[in-house]
Amino acid sequence: MPHMKIEEEIKQSVFKTEYQKAYINVVFTAGYLEQAQAALFKPFGITLPQYNILRILRGQHPKPATISMLIERMLDKTSNASRIVDRLEAKELVTRKQCPADRRTVDVMITEKGLDLLKQMDGLEGGKGTGIMNLTEEEATQLNSLLDKIRS
Amino acid sequence: MPHMKIEEEIKQSVFKTEYQKAYINVVFTAGYLEQAQAALFKPFGITLPQYNILRILRGQHPKPATISMLIERMLDKTSNASRIVDRLEAKELVTRKQCPADRRTVDVMITEKGLDLLKQMDGLEGGKGTGIMNLTEEEATQLNSLLDKIRS
DNA sequence: GCAATAATAATGTACATACATTTAATGTAC
DNA sequence: GTACATTAAATGTATGTACATTATTATTGC
């Protein structure tokens, strides 16, 4: 498992600039964090996108959400909420039924089983156990402002 | 297109800790950078993983590389190099033939067409045009050391 | 009211990742 | 030298993303 500087990780001799290195470093570190989180999730039988949808649904509970509301709130806006809901429905973690008021839309709701699963998973939240806690709180703040600046 | 702090981006009321925020911020920013880069790549008809493999092959040229060598050097170590090479071969950007010395392995080599394509794409390297250049050089260095610490 | 437009969800295709399995070739133990 | 283990690559399946298209329903303009 990775415990190295980015140069060693990817066996690339030298980076031309700090920018190039930072770019690759952000992408690489995200992969690292996602992989660590996936490992934590595995025992529970759902993936991170599925978890994120369940969390949104819990936030709405007992009100239903529509697919477009899910897309709006998801981290990755272009992802395909319909199909993720398919899989959650197959696992009986959510229900889906046509909304009578606007028949184009679908009411998605988390089930008791879904709420139970989330309860079990509370504590995995926010990257705990993934390496993000190696930072001091001050460093985390600093990192946040640097990342915000990249997207500004 | 995103020009906001992370809280606004994902419409999540508040983060419990700076750590949780940093975690989501790294993952989200990586997605942002990757998407920006994918847009730059689109006119050239290859994806980022395909580009990364071509770059490794250019580094070896005119010596061939094996699939396991490609896996070793790739950013994402667990990805499926065989199938990415399939697609590069279909586009005639690489050749693949069984190695006589060890018939388990395959010699993968970049073609002239592949080298030409990379030449056209030089300049897209290292996240130029993706937002990473919003940082000062000092900030990029700072970011690198924070990310290294996450993975340490 | 009806035709054109917009919105919502689902679906199709290409590509990628994660993980397990399979096939073939090589190495090793005995 | 034959059985067993190891290595290299390919393949299968489930999942996800990106992007385009389709079907259905609402809304709008007239």
Short mmCIF file of N, CA, C and O (backbone and C1' of nucleotides) in Angstrom, two decimals, chain D residues 1-28:
data_model
loop_
_atom_site.label_atom_id
_atom_site.label_comp_id
_atom_site.label_asym_id
_atom_site.label_seq_id
_atom_site.Cartn_x
_atom_site.Cartn_y
_atom_site.Cartn_z
P DG D 1 14.19 -36.08 -18.52
"O5'" DG D 1 12.68 -36.29 -18.93
"C5'" DG D 1 12.12 -37.55 -18.54
"C4'" DG D 1 10.96 -37.24 -17.64
"C3'" DG D 1 10.02 -36.18 -18.22
"O3'" DG D 1 8.72 -36.35 -17.66
"C1'" DG D 1 10.91 -35.37 -16.23
P DT D 2 7.73 -37.36 -18.42
"O5'" DT D 2 6.61 -37.32 -17.28
"C5'" DT D 2 6.90 -37.95 -16.04
"C4'" DT D 2 6.36 -37.15 -14.87
"C3'" DT D 2 5.07 -36.37 -15.15
"O3'" DT D 2 4.17 -36.67 -14.08
"C1'" DT D 2 6.64 -34.95 -14.14
P DA D 3 2.66 -36.14 -14.12
"O5'" DA D 3 2.59 -35.31 -12.76
"C5'" DA D 3 2.86 -35.97 -11.52
"C4'" DA D 3 2.95 -34.92 -10.41
"C3'" DA D 3 1.70 -34.05 -10.28
"O3'" DA D 3 1.43 -33.86 -8.90
"C1'" DA D 3 3.60 -32.67 -10.73
P DC D 4 0.20 -32.95 -8.40
"O5'" DC D 4 0.90 -31.56 -8.10
"C5'" DC D 4 1.94 -31.50 -7.12
"C4'" DC D 4 2.43 -30.07 -6.98
"C3'" DC D 4 1.30 -29.04 -6.89
"O3'" DC D 4 1.51 -28.24 -5.73
"C1'" DC D 4 2.85 -28.42 -8.58
P DA D 5 0.49 -27.07 -5.34
"O5'" DA D 5 1.33 -25.77 -5.74
"C5'" DA D 5 2.65 -25.65 -5.23
"C4'" DA D 5 3.36 -24.50 -5.92
"C3'" DA D 5 2.61 -23.17 -5.85
"O3'" DA D 5 3.52 -22.17 -5.42
"C1'" DA D 5 3.16 -23.68 -8.10
P DT D 6 3.02 -20.68 -5.16
"O5'" DT D 6 3.50 -19.94 -6.51
"C5'" DT D 6 4.87 -20.03 -6.89
"C4'" DT D 6 5.06 -19.29 -8.20
"C3'" DT D 6 4.40 -17.91 -8.23
"O3'" DT D 6 5.41 -16.99 -8.58
"C1'" DT D 6 3.85 -19.16 -10.17
P DT D 7 5.18 -15.39 -8.58
"O5'" DT D 7 4.94 -15.11 -10.14
"C5'" DT D 7 5.97 -15.45 -11.05
"C4'" DT D 7 5.45 -15.23 -12.46
"C3'" DT D 7 4.77 -13.87 -12.66
"O3'" DT D 7 5.49 -13.19 -13.66
"C1'" DT D 7 3.48 -15.65 -13.59
P DA D 8 5.04 -11.76 -14.21
"O5'" DA D 8 4.10 -12.17 -15.43
"C5'" DA D 8 4.69 -12.75 -16.58
"C4'" DA D 8 3.69 -12.70 -17.73
"C3'" DA D 8 2.98 -11.35 -17.86
"O3'" DA D 8 3.08 -10.92 -19.20
"C1'" DA D 8 1.38 -13.12 -17.60
P DA D 9 2.46 -9.50 -19.60
"O5'" DA D 9 1.00 -9.94 -20.07
"C5'" DA D 9 0.90 -10.84 -21.18
"C4'" DA D 9 -0.50 -11.35 -21.32
"C3'" DA D 9 -1.56 -10.27 -21.59
"O3'" DA D 9 -1.94 -10.41 -22.95
"C1'" DA D 9 -2.32 -11.96 -20.04
P DA D 10 -3.15 -9.53 -23.57
"O5'" DA D 10 -4.44 -10.39 -23.26
"C5'" DA D 10 -4.46 -11.75 -23.66
"C4'" DA D 10 -5.73 -12.42 -23.16
"C3'" DA D 10 -7.02 -11.68 -23.50
"O3'" DA D 10 -7.87 -12.61 -24.15
"C1'" DA D 10 -6.97 -12.28 -21.21
P DT D 11 -9.26 -12.18 -24.77
"O5'" DT D 11 -10.27 -12.50 -23.56
"C5'" DT D 11 -10.40 -13.85 -23.14
"C4'" DT D 11 -11.33 -13.92 -21.94
"C3'" DT D 11 -12.68 -13.21 -22.14
"O3'" DT D 11 -13.69 -14.17 -21.88
"C1'" DT D 11 -11.74 -12.69 -20.06
P DG D 12 -15.20 -13.92 -22.32
"O5'" DG D 12 -15.95 -13.81 -20.91
"C5'" DG D 12 -15.80 -14.85 -19.95
"C4'" DG D 12 -16.49 -14.45 -18.65
"C3'" DG D 12 -17.76 -13.63 -18.85
"O3'" DG D 12 -18.77 -14.18 -18.01
"C1'" DG D 12 -16.26 -12.46 -17.41
P DT D 13 -20.27 -13.64 -18.07
"O5'" DT D 13 -20.33 -12.68 -16.79
"C5'" DT D 13 -19.99 -13.21 -15.52
"C4'" DT D 13 -20.14 -12.12 -14.47
"C3'" DT D 13 -21.35 -11.19 -14.70
"O3'" DT D 13 -21.98 -10.98 -13.45
"C1'" DT D 13 -19.39 -9.92 -14.48
P DA D 14 -23.44 -10.27 -13.38
"O5'" DA D 14 -23.12 -9.02 -12.45
"C5'" DA D 14 -22.38 -9.21 -11.25
"C4'" DA D 14 -21.96 -7.86 -10.72
"C3'" DA D 14 -23.02 -6.77 -10.87
"O3'" DA D 14 -23.19 -6.11 -9.62
"C1'" DA D 14 -20.95 -6.06 -11.78
P DT D 15 -24.25 -4.92 -9.45
"O5'" DT D 15 -23.38 -3.61 -9.69
"C5'" DT D 15 -22.38 -3.27 -8.76
"C4'" DT D 15 -21.54 -2.16 -9.32
"C3'" DT D 15 -22.31 -0.88 -9.64
"O3'" DT D 15 -22.15 0.05 -8.59
"C1'" DT D 15 -20.62 -1.40 -11.27
P DG D 16 -22.98 1.42 -8.55
"O5'" DG D 16 -22.18 2.41 -9.52
"C5'" DG D 16 -20.87 2.82 -9.17
"C4'" DG D 16 -20.24 3.51 -10.36
"C3'" DG D 16 -21.06 4.66 -10.95
"O3'" DG D 16 -20.49 5.90 -10.54
"C1'" DG D 16 -20.02 3.32 -12.63
P DT D 17 -21.10 7.28 -11.04
"O5'" DT D 17 -20.34 7.54 -12.42
"C5'" DT D 17 -18.93 7.71 -12.42
"C4'" DT D 17 -18.47 8.11 -13.81
"C3'" DT D 17 -19.16 9.36 -14.36
"O3'" DT D 17 -18.16 10.17 -14.96
"C1'" DT D 17 -19.41 7.57 -15.87
P DA D 18 -18.54 11.65 -15.50
"O5'" DA D 18 -18.79 11.40 -17.06
"C5'" DA D 18 -17.69 11.04 -17.87
"C4'" DA D 18 -18.13 11.01 -19.31
"C3'" DA D 18 -19.00 12.20 -19.72
"O3'" DA D 18 -18.47 12.71 -20.94
"C1'" DA D 18 -20.08 10.18 -20.30
P DC D 19 -18.95 14.11 -21.49
"O5'" DC D 19 -19.99 13.66 -22.60
"C5'" DC D 19 -19.59 12.68 -23.56
"C4'" DC D 19 -20.82 12.16 -24.28
"C3'" DC D 19 -21.88 13.22 -24.59
"O3'" DC D 19 -22.06 13.27 -25.98
"C1'" DC D 19 -22.85 11.23 -23.79
P DA D 20 -23.06 14.34 -26.65
"O5'" DA D 20 -24.17 13.39 -27.30
"C5'" DA D 20 -23.74 12.22 -27.99
"C4'" DA D 20 -24.95 11.35 -28.29
"C3'" DA D 20 -26.17 12.11 -28.79
"O3'" DA D 20 -26.61 11.51 -29.99
"C1'" DA D 20 -26.75 10.71 -26.93
P DT D 21 -27.93 12.02 -30.75
"O5'" DT D 21 -29.07 11.06 -30.18
"C5'" DT D 21 -28.85 9.66 -30.24
"C4'" DT D 21 -30.05 8.95 -29.63
"C3'" DT D 21 -31.41 9.48 -30.11
"O3'" DT D 21 -32.12 8.37 -30.62
"C1'" DT D 21 -31.35 9.29 -27.75
P DT D 22 -33.59 8.58 -31.25
"O5'" DT D 22 -34.53 8.12 -30.06
"C5'" DT D 22 -34.35 6.83 -29.48
"C4'" DT D 22 -35.36 6.65 -28.37
"C3'" DT D 22 -36.77 7.09 -28.77
"O3'" DT D 22 -37.65 6.02 -28.48
"C1'" DT D 22 -36.13 8.07 -26.71
P DA D 23 -39.18 6.07 -28.99
"O5'" DA D 23 -39.95 6.20 -27.60
"C5'" DA D 23 -39.51 5.43 -26.48
"C4'" DA D 23 -40.36 5.79 -25.28
"C3'" DA D 23 -41.78 6.20 -25.65
"O3'" DA D 23 -42.66 5.63 -24.70
"C1'" DA D 23 -40.70 7.98 -24.50
P DT D 24 -44.26 5.84 -24.79
"O5'" DT D 24 -44.56 6.88 -23.63
"C5'" DT D 24 -44.03 6.64 -22.35
"C4'" DT D 24 -44.18 7.90 -21.52
"C3'" DT D 24 -45.57 8.54 -21.60
"O3'" DT D 24 -46.11 8.54 -20.30
"C1'" DT D 24 -43.84 10.16 -21.75
P DT D 25 -47.65 9.02 -20.06
"O5'" DT D 25 -47.40 10.51 -19.55
"C5'" DT D 25 -46.55 10.70 -18.44
"C4'" DT D 25 -46.24 12.17 -18.30
"C3'" DT D 25 -47.46 13.09 -18.21
"O3'" DT D 25 -47.40 13.77 -16.98
"C1'" DT D 25 -45.82 13.97 -19.67
P DA D 26 -48.60 14.64 -16.39
"O5'" DA D 26 -47.91 16.07 -16.21
"C5'" DA D 26 -47.08 16.51 -17.22
"C4'" DA D 26 -46.35 17.76 -16.84
"C3'" DA D 26 -47.25 18.98 -16.60
"O3'" DA D 26 -46.52 19.93 -15.85
"C1'" DA D 26 -46.22 19.10 -18.75
P DT D 27 -47.16 21.33 -15.46
"O5'" DT D 27 -46.66 22.30 -16.63
"C5'" DT D 27 -45.27 22.48 -16.82
"C4'" DT D 27 -45.02 23.40 -18.00
"C3'" DT D 27 -45.84 24.69 -18.01
"O3'" DT D 27 -44.95 25.76 -18.26
"C1'" DT D 27 -46.01 23.64 -20.10
P DT D 28 -45.38 27.28 -18.01
"O5'" DT D 28 -44.92 28.02 -19.36
"C5'" DT D 28 -44.18 27.36 -20.34
"C4'" DT D 28 -44.54 27.88 -21.73
"C3'" DT D 28 -45.45 29.11 -21.74
"O3'" DT D 28 -44.67 30.25 -22.03
"C1'" DT D 28 -46.19 27.41 -23.29
#
